[in-house]
XYZ file of C-alpha atoms in Angstrom:
778
model
C -28.971 6.075 -32.822
C -28.013 9.672 -33.513
C -24.345 10.540 -33.792
C -23.771 12.851 -30.831
C -20.058 13.032 -31.495
C -18.995 15.317 -34.381
C -15.578 15.221 -35.997
C -13.557 18.329 -36.791
C -10.090 18.358 -38.257
C -10.036 22.122 -37.747
C -10.500 21.745 -33.994
C -7.872 19.001 -33.747
C -5.366 21.001 -35.786
C -6.071 24.207 -33.921
C -5.583 22.469 -30.591
C -2.278 21.034 -31.775
C -0.948 24.346 -33.073
C -1.888 26.195 -29.907
C -0.325 23.465 -27.787
C 2.922 23.202 -29.739
C 3.635 26.793 -30.630
C 2.362 28.713 -27.613
C 5.112 30.980 -26.353
C 4.029 30.133 -22.824
C 4.586 26.414 -23.311
C 8.386 26.515 -23.389
C 10.787 28.153 -20.988
C 14.046 29.619 -22.292
C 17.212 30.291 -20.351
C 20.115 32.375 -21.562
C 23.083 30.055 -22.154
C 26.371 31.227 -20.748
C 29.896 30.588 -21.955
C 32.667 29.574 -19.612
C 36.129 31.062 -19.662
C 39.382 29.948 -18.088
C 38.633 32.141 -15.078
C 35.603 29.940 -14.297
C 37.325 26.542 -14.294
C 37.084 24.187 -11.374
C 40.822 24.190 -10.839
C 40.948 27.934 -10.410
C 42.506 28.677 -13.806
C 46.129 28.206 -12.757
C 48.881 28.711 -15.294
C 49.932 25.086 -14.991
C 46.453 23.882 -16.048
C 46.229 26.423 -18.864
C 49.482 25.144 -20.329
C 48.100 21.584 -20.527
C 44.740 22.415 -22.109
C 42.419 25.301 -22.714
C 40.200 24.423 -19.755
C 37.109 23.699 -21.833
C 34.661 21.125 -20.501
C 33.903 18.304 -22.906
C 31.590 15.344 -22.607
C 27.835 14.807 -22.824
C 24.693 16.574 -21.595
C 21.230 15.013 -21.859
C 17.999 16.983 -21.716
C 14.462 15.567 -21.510
C 11.081 17.218 -21.254
C 7.951 15.141 -20.718
C 4.297 15.883 -20.124
C 1.274 13.619 -19.842
C -2.317 14.760 -19.436
C -5.453 12.640 -19.284
C -9.136 13.330 -18.941
C -12.026 10.882 -18.635
C -15.696 11.622 -18.224
C -19.048 9.945 -18.724
C -22.028 12.011 -19.869
C -25.593 10.737 -19.823
C -27.351 11.009 -23.169
C -30.365 13.300 -23.520
C -32.651 10.302 -23.981
C -31.557 9.039 -20.541
C -31.142 5.599 -22.116
C -27.405 5.698 -22.660
C -24.136 7.504 -22.116
C -21.027 8.830 -23.827
C -17.691 7.804 -22.346
C -14.840 10.095 -23.329
C -11.140 9.388 -22.733
C -8.426 11.826 -23.761
C -4.677 11.432 -23.424
C -1.875 13.781 -24.395
C 1.758 12.693 -24.357
C 4.742 14.941 -25.026
C 8.311 13.613 -25.083
C 11.346 15.668 -26.035
C 14.892 14.300 -25.836
C 18.187 15.956 -26.692
C 21.602 14.345 -26.374
C 24.312 16.949 -26.708
C 27.964 16.239 -27.386
C 29.857 18.986 -25.530
C 32.957 20.078 -27.445
C 35.557 22.778 -27.183
C 34.593 25.823 -29.248
C 36.594 26.452 -32.432
C 38.174 29.525 -30.857
C 40.051 27.234 -28.415
C 39.532 29.788 -25.672
C 38.117 27.470 -23.041
C 34.475 27.933 -24.018
C 32.081 25.196 -25.150
C 29.833 24.372 -28.031
C 27.416 21.511 -28.551
C 26.067 19.208 -31.234
C 22.648 17.798 -30.440
C 20.639 14.762 -31.445
C 16.983 15.668 -30.891
C 13.854 13.501 -30.819
C 10.420 15.023 -30.401
C 7.079 13.206 -30.151
C 3.700 14.692 -29.377
C 0.358 12.897 -29.568
C -3.214 13.727 -28.623
C -5.779 10.926 -28.747
C -9.451 11.341 -27.914
C -11.709 8.278 -27.819
C -15.454 8.328 -27.280
C -17.800 5.374 -26.922
C -21.492 6.197 -27.264
C -24.036 3.674 -25.972
C -27.788 3.938 -26.162
C -30.735 1.603 -25.730
C -33.175 2.214 -28.534
C -36.049 0.540 -30.296
C -36.493 -0.428 -33.911
C -40.157 -1.436 -33.520
C -41.726 1.589 -31.852
C -40.896 0.620 -28.311
C -41.884 -3.031 -28.337
C -38.322 -4.219 -27.874
C -35.090 -2.415 -27.175
C -31.529 -3.075 -28.238
C -28.164 -1.558 -27.327
C -26.554 0.545 -30.050
C -22.903 1.573 -30.030
C -20.743 4.165 -31.719
C -16.956 4.383 -31.332
C -15.046 7.502 -32.374
C -11.379 8.457 -32.274
C -9.470 11.619 -33.158
C -5.688 11.576 -33.183
C -3.086 14.255 -33.892
C 0.642 13.621 -33.805
C 3.796 15.682 -34.343
C 7.215 14.093 -34.769
C 10.592 15.681 -35.345
C 14.209 14.512 -35.398
C 17.513 16.303 -35.909
C 21.173 15.311 -35.848
C 24.100 17.678 -35.427
C 21.968 20.647 -34.402
C 23.995 23.475 -32.866
C 23.375 23.753 -29.122
C 24.557 26.164 -26.438
C 26.225 24.638 -23.380
C 27.841 26.471 -20.510
C 29.342 25.492 -17.173
C 29.760 28.121 -14.474
C 31.885 27.283 -11.420
C 31.810 29.575 -8.397
C 34.568 30.331 -5.922
C 32.880 28.217 -3.231
C 32.947 25.118 -5.455
C 29.289 25.177 -6.491
C 28.488 25.122 -10.173
C 25.635 25.242 -12.669
C 25.202 23.603 -16.058
C 23.068 25.203 -18.754
C 21.846 23.879 -22.076
C 19.878 25.455 -24.917
C 18.760 23.551 -28.014
C 17.418 25.142 -31.197
C 14.228 24.924 -33.235
C 13.884 21.941 -35.539
C 11.575 20.987 -38.387
C 8.878 18.349 -37.922
C 5.667 16.961 -39.383
C 2.105 16.899 -38.107
C -0.412 14.215 -39.031
C -3.991 13.540 -37.988
C -6.716 10.932 -38.310
C -10.345 10.346 -37.419
C -12.175 7.031 -37.286
C -15.700 5.939 -36.429
C -17.528 2.621 -36.218
C -21.094 1.615 -35.346
C -22.958 -1.502 -34.259
C -26.494 -2.450 -33.258
C -28.276 0.226 -35.286
C -31.670 -0.543 -36.845
C -30.179 0.287 -40.231
C -26.497 -0.671 -40.430
C -24.339 2.425 -40.354
C -20.956 2.569 -42.030
C -18.017 4.020 -40.153
C -15.499 6.453 -41.567
C -11.708 6.605 -41.678
C -10.206 9.993 -42.494
C -6.567 11.044 -42.416
C -4.793 14.345 -42.677
C -1.647 14.317 -44.833
C 1.624 15.194 -43.152
C 2.196 18.919 -42.849
C 5.557 20.524 -42.133
C 5.810 22.404 -38.867
C 8.385 23.913 -36.555
C 9.110 22.622 -33.056
C 10.467 25.251 -30.701
C 13.681 24.690 -28.821
C 14.126 24.201 -25.102
C 16.595 25.266 -22.440
C 17.296 24.514 -18.813
C 19.845 25.540 -16.203
C 20.587 23.515 -13.086
C 19.934 25.168 -9.725
C 23.593 25.785 -8.890
C 23.683 23.633 -5.777
C 25.969 20.923 -7.182
C 29.559 20.971 -5.973
C 32.882 20.121 -7.543
C 34.559 17.079 -6.012
C 37.814 18.461 -4.555
C 39.585 15.130 -5.112
C 38.648 15.119 -8.819
C 38.053 18.750 -9.843
C 38.349 18.034 -13.565
C 35.208 15.849 -13.674
C 31.600 16.904 -13.271
C 28.629 14.563 -13.247
C 25.107 14.932 -11.941
C 21.498 15.632 -12.795
C 18.790 18.176 -12.057
C 14.994 17.990 -12.512
C 12.079 20.319 -12.047
C 8.360 19.724 -12.421
C 5.670 22.299 -13.040
C 2.115 22.013 -14.437
C 2.531 18.314 -15.328
C 5.777 19.131 -17.138
C 8.998 17.467 -16.017
C 12.352 18.704 -17.292
C 15.603 16.897 -16.561
C 19.187 17.695 -17.383
C 22.058 15.253 -16.714
C 25.719 15.702 -17.480
C 29.032 13.874 -17.598
C 31.829 16.347 -18.309
C 35.583 16.308 -18.131
C 38.268 18.936 -18.512
C 41.566 18.085 -20.148
C 40.296 14.565 -20.866
C 41.492 12.016 -23.407
C 40.520 12.859 -26.986
C 38.543 9.579 -27.360
C 36.458 8.419 -24.421
C 33.105 7.166 -23.128
C 31.002 10.099 -21.995
C 27.734 8.377 -21.087
C 26.188 4.978 -20.451
C 22.403 4.736 -20.639
C 19.739 2.051 -20.334
C 16.372 2.051 -22.093
C 13.427 -0.323 -22.190
C 10.185 -0.258 -24.143
C 7.066 1.299 -22.687
C 4.440 -1.434 -22.499
C 2.402 -2.054 -24.656
C 4.100 -0.006 -27.387
C 6.759 -2.111 -29.061
C 9.869 -0.089 -30.002
C 8.731 2.835 -27.845
C 12.064 3.087 -26.041
C 12.315 5.134 -22.855
C 15.204 5.828 -20.523
C 15.293 3.697 -17.381
C 15.568 5.648 -14.171
C 18.056 4.307 -11.658
C 15.429 4.255 -8.904
C 12.776 2.322 -10.841
C 14.921 0.033 -12.975
C 13.458 -2.506 -15.362
C 11.659 -5.852 -15.107
C 13.125 -9.319 -15.566
C 12.413 -10.450 -19.118
C 12.277 -6.973 -20.647
C 14.600 -6.180 -23.518
C 17.052 -3.454 -22.541
C 18.882 -1.183 -24.941
C 22.347 -0.366 -23.581
C 23.774 2.782 -25.140
C 27.326 4.044 -24.794
C 28.246 7.458 -26.147
C 31.756 7.875 -27.536
C 33.202 11.374 -27.817
C 36.084 12.326 -30.124
C 37.550 15.747 -29.326
C 40.553 15.292 -31.591
C 40.909 16.812 -35.032
C 40.892 13.461 -36.829
C 38.538 10.516 -37.411
C 38.898 7.757 -34.838
C 38.017 4.047 -34.955
C 37.311 2.052 -31.817
C 35.603 -1.036 -30.385
C 33.119 -1.202 -27.511
C 32.446 -4.232 -25.291
C 29.588 -4.517 -22.805
C 30.199 -6.713 -19.777
C 28.624 -7.574 -16.470
C 31.019 -6.949 -13.637
C 30.824 -8.389 -10.133
C 33.267 -5.970 -8.540
C 31.750 -4.613 -5.369
C 29.407 -7.567 -4.873
C 29.928 -9.080 -1.418
C 29.291 -12.627 -2.654
C 30.840 -12.741 -6.108
C 33.274 -9.814 -6.067
C 36.187 -12.073 -7.057
C 34.477 -13.376 -10.206
C 35.902 -12.049 -13.477
C 33.871 -9.807 -15.736
C 31.727 -11.644 -18.280
C 30.411 -10.366 -21.623
C 26.681 -9.616 -21.711
C 26.822 -10.770 -25.318
C 29.727 -11.909 -27.409
C 29.275 -8.958 -29.769
C 32.091 -6.452 -30.208
C 30.650 -3.196 -31.507
C 32.875 -1.177 -33.792
C 32.382 2.568 -34.076
C 33.711 5.339 -36.297
C 33.737 8.764 -34.691
C 34.406 11.788 -36.847
C 36.589 14.631 -35.613
C 34.949 16.795 -32.941
C 31.795 14.716 -32.772
C 30.003 12.034 -30.789
C 28.607 8.632 -31.777
C 26.447 6.177 -29.865
C 26.710 2.391 -29.929
C 23.774 0.232 -28.885
C 23.297 -3.314 -27.687
C 19.845 -4.838 -27.180
C 20.170 -7.151 -24.193
C 17.747 -9.727 -22.841
C 17.361 -9.195 -19.086
C 15.704 -12.592 -18.496
C 16.925 -14.071 -15.216
C 18.894 -11.047 -14.056
C 16.658 -10.441 -11.038
C 18.262 -13.555 -9.558
C 21.575 -15.327 -9.270
C 21.724 -18.824 -10.670
C 21.622 -20.310 -7.168
C 18.282 -18.573 -6.452
C 19.644 -15.668 -4.416
C 18.058 -12.286 -5.157
C 20.174 -10.027 -7.356
C 19.324 -6.506 -6.284
C 21.435 -4.702 -8.833
C 23.143 -5.503 -12.125
C 26.516 -3.849 -12.769
C 27.103 -3.131 -16.448
C 30.507 -2.063 -17.723
C 31.338 -0.495 -21.095
C 34.949 -0.820 -22.263
C 36.417 1.281 -25.079
C 39.329 -0.107 -27.094
C 41.519 1.588 -29.682
C 44.004 -0.512 -31.633
C 43.110 -3.496 -29.378
C 44.098 -1.545 -26.271
C 41.597 -0.519 -23.601
C 41.612 3.247 -23.283
C 38.487 3.923 -21.210
C 35.747 2.211 -19.238
C 32.685 3.153 -17.240
C 30.312 1.177 -15.023
C 26.675 1.851 -14.207
C 24.164 0.018 -12.037
C 20.866 -1.280 -13.390
C 18.141 -2.552 -11.096
C 16.273 -5.568 -12.496
C 13.128 -6.489 -10.547
C 11.336 -9.865 -10.796
C 8.325 -10.181 -13.066
C 5.055 -9.110 -11.426
C 3.236 -12.026 -9.829
C -0.491 -12.130 -10.610
C -2.333 -14.197 -7.987
C -5.569 -15.978 -8.926
C -7.855 -17.097 -6.094
C -10.156 -20.110 -6.142
C -13.638 -21.222 -5.148
C -15.606 -19.106 -2.623
C -12.681 -16.775 -2.201
C -11.342 -13.319 -3.064
C -8.064 -11.423 -3.282
C -7.582 -11.512 0.503
C -6.562 -15.150 0.207
C -3.206 -13.714 -0.944
C -3.012 -10.832 1.547
C 0.266 -12.041 3.071
C 2.019 -12.597 -0.232
C 3.447 -9.112 -0.720
C 5.367 -9.571 2.520
C 6.459 -13.016 1.355
C 7.772 -11.598 -1.928
C 9.467 -8.676 -0.197
C 11.262 -11.032 2.181
C 12.238 -13.365 -0.666
C 13.680 -10.650 -2.898
C 12.807 -7.003 -2.220
C 9.852 -4.641 -2.318
C 10.361 -4.532 -6.088
C 8.886 -8.030 -6.401
C 5.254 -7.028 -6.632
C 2.172 -9.145 -5.947
C -1.031 -8.439 -7.885
C -3.918 -10.393 -6.281
C -6.819 -10.272 -8.736
C -9.529 -8.048 -7.292
C -7.411 -6.035 -4.849
C -7.884 -3.005 -7.109
C -11.458 -3.620 -8.157
C -11.354 -1.061 -10.955
C -8.904 -3.345 -12.781
C -10.963 -6.537 -12.553
C -12.833 -8.667 -10.001
C -13.500 -12.398 -10.266
C -16.679 -13.907 -8.856
C -16.043 -17.509 -7.830
C -19.046 -17.931 -5.578
C -18.904 -15.104 -3.077
C -19.109 -16.166 0.558
C -18.735 -19.795 1.609
C -21.857 -21.878 0.754
C -23.391 -18.913 -1.052
C -25.995 -19.640 -3.717
C -25.561 -16.208 -5.321
C -24.885 -15.895 -9.024
C -21.363 -16.954 -9.958
C -19.306 -16.034 -12.997
C -18.414 -18.838 -15.358
C -14.769 -19.834 -15.646
C -14.689 -18.042 -19.001
C -16.139 -14.831 -17.561
C -13.601 -14.879 -14.747
C -10.799 -15.376 -17.259
C -11.646 -12.029 -18.856
C -11.371 -10.395 -15.441
C -7.966 -12.045 -15.146
C -7.053 -10.642 -18.548
C -7.787 -7.117 -17.302
C -5.695 -7.664 -14.202
C -2.726 -9.011 -16.156
C -2.900 -5.938 -18.370
C -3.013 -3.726 -15.275
C 0.044 -5.439 -13.772
C 1.991 -5.070 -17.009
C 1.227 -1.380 -17.351
C 1.808 -0.641 -13.671
C 5.253 -2.273 -13.681
C 6.078 -1.716 -17.353
C 6.543 -5.478 -17.660
C 6.352 -7.322 -20.958
C 5.891 -10.615 -19.106
C 4.268 -11.770 -15.861
C 4.007 -14.965 -13.810
C 0.769 -16.484 -12.518
C 0.209 -18.390 -9.288
C -3.275 -19.871 -9.011
C -5.025 -21.724 -6.212
C -7.760 -24.327 -6.701
C -10.343 -23.211 -9.292
C -8.042 -20.272 -10.058
C -5.883 -22.737 -11.988
C -8.793 -23.583 -14.302
C -9.511 -19.887 -14.775
C -5.831 -19.344 -15.618
C -5.792 -22.253 -18.056
C -8.878 -20.890 -19.829
C -7.264 -17.453 -19.972
C -4.062 -18.827 -21.485
C -5.832 -21.076 -23.989
C -8.703 -18.823 -25.057
C -8.010 -15.218 -24.078
C -4.294 -14.485 -23.815
C -2.909 -12.587 -26.771
C -0.368 -14.236 -28.986
C 3.265 -14.056 -28.030
C 4.780 -10.598 -27.982
C 7.306 -9.489 -30.563
C 10.165 -11.064 -28.622
C 8.632 -14.497 -29.257
C 7.677 -15.160 -25.643
C 4.220 -15.411 -24.080
C 2.830 -12.685 -21.839
C 2.659 -15.250 -19.027
C 6.023 -16.906 -18.528
C 4.963 -19.459 -15.911
C 1.682 -20.744 -14.480
C 2.021 -22.388 -11.080
C -1.098 -24.208 -9.898
C -1.647 -25.042 -6.238
C -4.253 -27.745 -5.676
C -6.047 -27.183 -8.978
C -8.761 -29.771 -9.820
C -7.508 -30.339 -13.363
C -9.702 -33.438 -13.599
C -12.413 -32.163 -11.290
C -13.247 -33.284 -7.759
C -15.428 -36.261 -6.790
C -16.532 -34.284 -3.742
C -17.922 -31.663 -6.104
C -19.911 -34.478 -7.758
C -21.298 -35.694 -4.440
C -22.051 -32.284 -2.953
C -23.491 -30.864 -6.173
C -26.112 -33.616 -6.174
C -26.671 -33.062 -2.449
C -27.338 -29.377 -3.110
C -29.755 -30.288 -5.906
C -31.552 -32.779 -3.639
C -31.998 -29.949 -1.143
C -33.264 -27.552 -3.799
C -30.093 -25.431 -3.892
C -28.204 -24.339 -7.016
C -24.527 -23.766 -6.239
C -22.891 -23.015 -9.596
C -19.384 -22.743 -8.141
C -19.501 -26.391 -7.029
C -21.108 -27.580 -10.273
C -18.189 -26.166 -12.274
C -15.802 -28.509 -10.417
C -17.697 -31.710 -11.214
C -15.537 -34.271 -12.955
C -17.707 -34.403 -16.062
C -17.664 -30.598 -16.357
C -13.884 -30.446 -16.088
C -13.511 -33.336 -18.536
C -15.439 -31.270 -21.078
C -13.335 -28.248 -20.127
C -10.152 -30.194 -20.872
C -11.247 -31.099 -24.387
C -11.337 -27.407 -25.300
C -8.677 -25.705 -23.183
C -5.492 -27.401 -24.317
C -3.356 -24.647 -25.763
C -0.534 -23.480 -23.509
C 1.023 -21.028 -25.996
C 4.528 -21.567 -24.667
C 3.607 -20.969 -21.005
C 5.417 -23.256 -18.573
C 3.021 -25.223 -16.363
C 3.789 -26.505 -12.859
C 1.414 -28.152 -10.385
C 1.572 -28.811 -6.656
C -0.684 -31.522 -5.199
C -1.571 -31.833 -1.537
C -1.493 -35.410 -0.197
C -2.192 -35.410 3.584
C -5.467 -37.380 3.391
C -5.894 -40.993 2.170
C -9.578 -40.846 1.201
C -12.143 -38.501 -0.279
C -15.700 -38.779 -1.572
C -16.235 -42.254 -3.050
C -12.480 -42.761 -3.525
C -9.533 -44.109 -1.587
C -6.909 -41.821 -3.090
C -4.399 -39.401 -1.583
C -5.782 -35.886 -1.623
C -5.769 -32.476 0.044
C -9.410 -32.585 1.142
C -10.730 -31.108 -2.107
C -8.515 -32.318 -4.945
C -6.877 -35.693 -5.449
C -3.198 -35.978 -6.286
C -3.898 -37.375 -9.803
C -6.344 -34.545 -10.521
C -3.882 -31.855 -9.443
C -1.029 -33.371 -11.455
C -3.121 -34.186 -14.547
C -0.863 -34.272 -17.649
C 1.621 -31.723 -16.299
C 5.271 -32.763 -16.420
C 6.564 -30.550 -13.602
C 4.768 -31.586 -10.410
C 5.383 -32.130 -6.726
C 3.439 -33.154 -3.628
C 2.899 -31.434 -0.294
C 1.566 -32.480 3.101
C -0.584 -29.322 3.210
C -4.345 -29.471 3.088
C -6.089 -27.613 0.276
C -6.540 -24.274 2.024
C -2.937 -24.234 3.308
C -1.256 -24.675 -0.076
C -0.862 -20.885 -0.321
C 1.282 -20.792 2.841
C 4.920 -19.775 3.174
C 6.173 -23.366 3.382
C 4.857 -24.359 -0.047
C 5.927 -20.992 -1.461
C 9.516 -21.601 -0.358
C 9.616 -25.256 -1.357
C 7.686 -25.154 -4.625
C 6.770 -21.697 -5.935
C 9.946 -19.686 -5.494
C 12.366 -22.272 -7.002
C 10.291 -22.173 -10.204
C 10.308 -18.377 -10.416
C 13.757 -17.477 -9.073
C 15.569 -18.608 -12.236
C 18.944 -16.981 -12.895
C 20.446 -15.945 -16.245
C 21.730 -19.431 -17.073
C 18.292 -21.005 -16.574
C 15.814 -21.851 -19.311
C 13.785 -18.772 -20.215
C 12.534 -20.009 -23.571
C 8.819 -20.719 -24.171
C 7.666 -24.250 -23.451
C 7.532 -26.442 -26.555
C 3.930 -27.450 -27.349
C 2.832 -31.055 -27.034
C 0.985 -32.780 -29.858
C -2.307 -32.759 -27.934
C -2.243 -28.973 -27.833
C -2.656 -28.622 -31.585
C -6.233 -29.912 -31.637
C -9.335 -28.657 -29.919
C -11.129 -31.926 -30.473
C -10.604 -34.980 -28.316
C -10.426 -38.194 -30.313
C -11.314 -41.651 -29.123
C -7.722 -42.555 -28.329
C -7.293 -39.481 -26.173
C -10.566 -40.162 -24.359
C -9.352 -43.670 -23.603
C -6.076 -42.223 -22.419
C -7.913 -39.950 -19.976
C -10.023 -42.866 -18.771
C -6.993 -45.089 -18.187
C -5.286 -42.251 -16.360
C -8.156 -42.084 -13.888
C -8.389 -45.865 -13.506
C -4.660 -46.291 -12.925
C -5.008 -43.738 -10.160
C -7.959 -45.594 -8.617
C -10.014 -42.639 -9.675
C -13.097 -43.265 -11.786
C -14.160 -40.756 -14.382
C -17.914 -40.255 -14.705
C -19.692 -40.182 -18.023
C -19.267 -36.687 -19.437
C -22.884 -35.667 -19.838
C -24.847 -32.778 -18.392
C -26.993 -35.116 -16.289
C -24.278 -37.518 -15.302
C -23.741 -36.215 -11.787
C -27.409 -36.757 -10.970
C -27.510 -40.338 -12.224
C -24.066 -41.815 -11.739
C -22.463 -43.576 -8.790
C -21.708 -40.261 -7.064
C -25.299 -39.748 -6.032
C -25.281 -39.622 -2.203
C -27.384 -42.045 -0.158
C -28.526 -39.320 2.214
C -28.378 -35.515 2.152
C -29.450 -32.922 4.665
C -29.084 -29.204 5.473
C -28.838 -28.291 9.147
C -28.843 -24.835 10.729
C -27.235 -24.453 14.125
C -27.924 -21.576 16.475
C -24.977 -20.018 18.333
C -23.374 -22.565 20.702
C -26.008 -25.150 19.728
C -25.400 -28.903 19.541
C -27.665 -31.146 17.468
C -27.752 -34.868 16.767
C -28.876 -36.213 13.395
C -29.851 -39.781 12.617
C -27.913 -41.159 9.675
C -29.267 -44.211 7.783
C -26.460 -46.645 6.926
C -26.875 -49.516 4.484
C -24.867 -52.720 4.196
C -21.608 -51.798 2.501
C -17.877 -52.454 2.273
C -17.155 -49.025 3.778
C -18.930 -45.792 4.613
C -18.238 -42.083 4.268
C -19.826 -38.804 5.254
C -18.926 -35.482 3.639
C -20.169 -32.159 4.894
C -19.578 -28.496 4.120
C -19.607 -26.166 7.086
C -17.805 -23.307 8.778
C -14.597 -24.252 10.612
C -16.360 -23.435 13.909
C -18.544 -26.544 13.537
C -17.320 -29.879 14.923
C -18.670 -33.245 13.785
C -18.536 -36.582 15.622
C -19.962 -39.780 14.085
C -21.328 -42.638 16.242
C -22.345 -46.114 15.046
C -25.511 -47.963 16.058
C -23.812 -49.070 19.317
C -22.994 -45.493 20.303
C -19.278 -45.991 19.608
C -17.298 -43.103 18.122
C -16.199 -44.094 14.593
C -14.900 -40.751 13.317
C -14.369 -37.067 14.063
C -13.809 -33.832 12.184
C -13.314 -31.173 14.829
C -12.916 -27.431 14.899
C -9.424 -26.024 15.548
C -7.861 -28.844 13.518
C -6.412 -28.514 9.983
C -9.247 -30.635 8.582
C -11.800 -28.053 9.739
C -10.536 -25.552 7.177
C -11.290 -27.697 4.132
C -14.173 -26.918 1.803
C -15.194 -30.577 1.794
C -14.849 -32.183 5.244
C -15.093 -35.976 5.348
C -15.281 -38.826 7.852
C -14.445 -42.258 6.430
C -15.122 -45.617 8.073
C -13.113 -48.340 6.369
C -14.866 -51.543 7.505
C -17.672 -53.841 6.433
C -21.052 -52.606 7.629
C -24.259 -54.525 8.275
C -26.434 -51.425 8.215
C -28.413 -49.557 10.824
C -29.023 -46.079 12.131
C -26.014 -44.040 13.171
C -25.857 -40.583 14.738
C -23.922 -37.466 13.803
C -23.336 -34.851 16.481
C -22.773 -31.305 15.201
C -21.529 -28.597 17.582
C -21.472 -24.885 16.799
C -18.674 -23.255 18.808
C -19.328 -19.766 17.453
C -21.630 -16.907 18.418
C -23.235 -16.949 14.958
C -25.911 -19.036 13.331
C -24.197 -21.458 10.965
C -25.311 -23.990 8.388
C -23.973 -27.432 7.515
C -24.734 -29.364 4.308
C -24.030 -33.092 4.584
C -24.156 -36.154 2.353
C -23.301 -39.840 2.858
C -21.870 -42.424 0.480
C -20.578 -45.995 0.552
C -18.363 -48.498 -1.226
C -15.492 -46.127 -1.986
C -13.156 -47.289 -4.758
C -9.856 -48.681 -3.473
């Protein structure tokens, strides 16, 4: 395959220089100095005698820009394409300590800490079908190329211009200007190839760091902020403007005639997923996500002429909370942070805090806001404090549907989550945004279309988890899975999920399974053979056979610290070939499997995703407050091996037998030869509003059962050889919504010909697939 993508360091460097140093890229504003005549208090003689009237405190400036471009271009050969993705990110931060100017005339000066990061990354994937044997056969050939340029710069103590202008009507403006700083530019280019007729070696090139200059920035607020008449010596606020994908923000916390040592700012930062240690400021509106690490930063200003020593404590305070307002403040961590602040300078102290559980109170109530207090002590005496709110939202909830289903099975869950906490508890049903991943678990009910394997669906789940994490900036998520979705989730966790993140916790904190056939379903055994007898291949049902899931369990053991919980439905006493409590699809033992945290519900299989089971089972396992256990689950011994030994196989077998639940021989042909082969199978199509009667052969047996799969609009009534009704499964009843609908006759039978009446109550043509069995295990 020809290399259609050429590398050029000159182009990358030229682009960077034009982007960084263009005079049109930055906007400058003339900084103004404030005199006594411009003070908020009107410049009275009394105020002038107390202090010079200079504003001191902290001003923060940020400038961000993100640009992306994606395109796909067909190759000239028309047998392939080039996919190009480009992303540019620009982040500039300046934290300015606002001090009184040396002239002591009421004007200001500033000392800035500046961080600058710019990156441009272009990735291209070239794909082409080509032949190595003159067109006899074709293969897919790939080429991957990346060009990256990056400029970084940092400065401490840089001189900055700060001015505050207060008007006679009480409005004021704040202006900041920060200087040029020195930085470094680096670049790299990589390429890799696969599938070529002659193996082609990729290249890795890097450009050594080159010194560069990063221009300064300036911004002035719009002058619409007003002085608070009840506290004219304090100014706080923020101002933002956005233009051409550029967002500039200035925020300030200033005081006139303030204490020489005080807290000027309290900030929260979290890391931008998936870039560990890429800290970003948390906006008050968006907040952070439960389980994220949060960096709490307090800025301490010393306007005196001597070095000061102080201690800082970070606490959570309940003051203002209508439920717990009387509770005393509690330390976020036991650490006391000591700080040395030189004369006329500012220092920051930082605490990295684990937010796990802070979306909830310990009694399960939603916690809509976290109040964080910073206290400043000098000589063991508190001299200043400040409190700021931090919103902590619950982890995103990724919802995994089951057999013959799609994302709409969870359509009501966003409302459920909003009611249970707030709109910040987000539901991510896999497939709702198809561009981020779609699972295929069988399409429409009774469809024989191609179905993804459990493994293939797990990779779609992987994409959706990644989407949820990026969308919410969440380092951890929770999974709730229904039916086969639990097997898909288990495969994902065991085989696909990346290792624990740098904080030592898995990406998925908790997997909650609702009616998952963790040991398969005997009805899948019966109906799979029935489909085969009728010449139908329904892969979705085959994957739930007991022998298939037994093989699945020998491989997919690893839980990687994820907590597992399972809910089993138990409204029905019998199912295909077994007298065992079940939900119509999955038996209680199969749903519980080897999971320690389990419960049972009276819901049938399709109702396990309802609000009742959410409130009783799902929410209590997710709404865990700060004092709850947020550590990864300790692995069991069986998780360390991917091979099942004889003892473990016997353990599985005894588990089934103790539950009156027989495990079939785990072979590919077992379902066609074992005791789950139905005695009779038939496919019946019913016209709209049609009623049909089918003769059912019944042999001598201890008991008899009939299982059928049909739309909920079909009713079934079973009559014995005397014409007596022996069982019903009617439309508009809960049983009609099950995938596997059964009628069980628990009595000794002498044999004969029975009749099954099927009634189609709909205006559509519908199909029913039925199978009969006998001698269910008790």
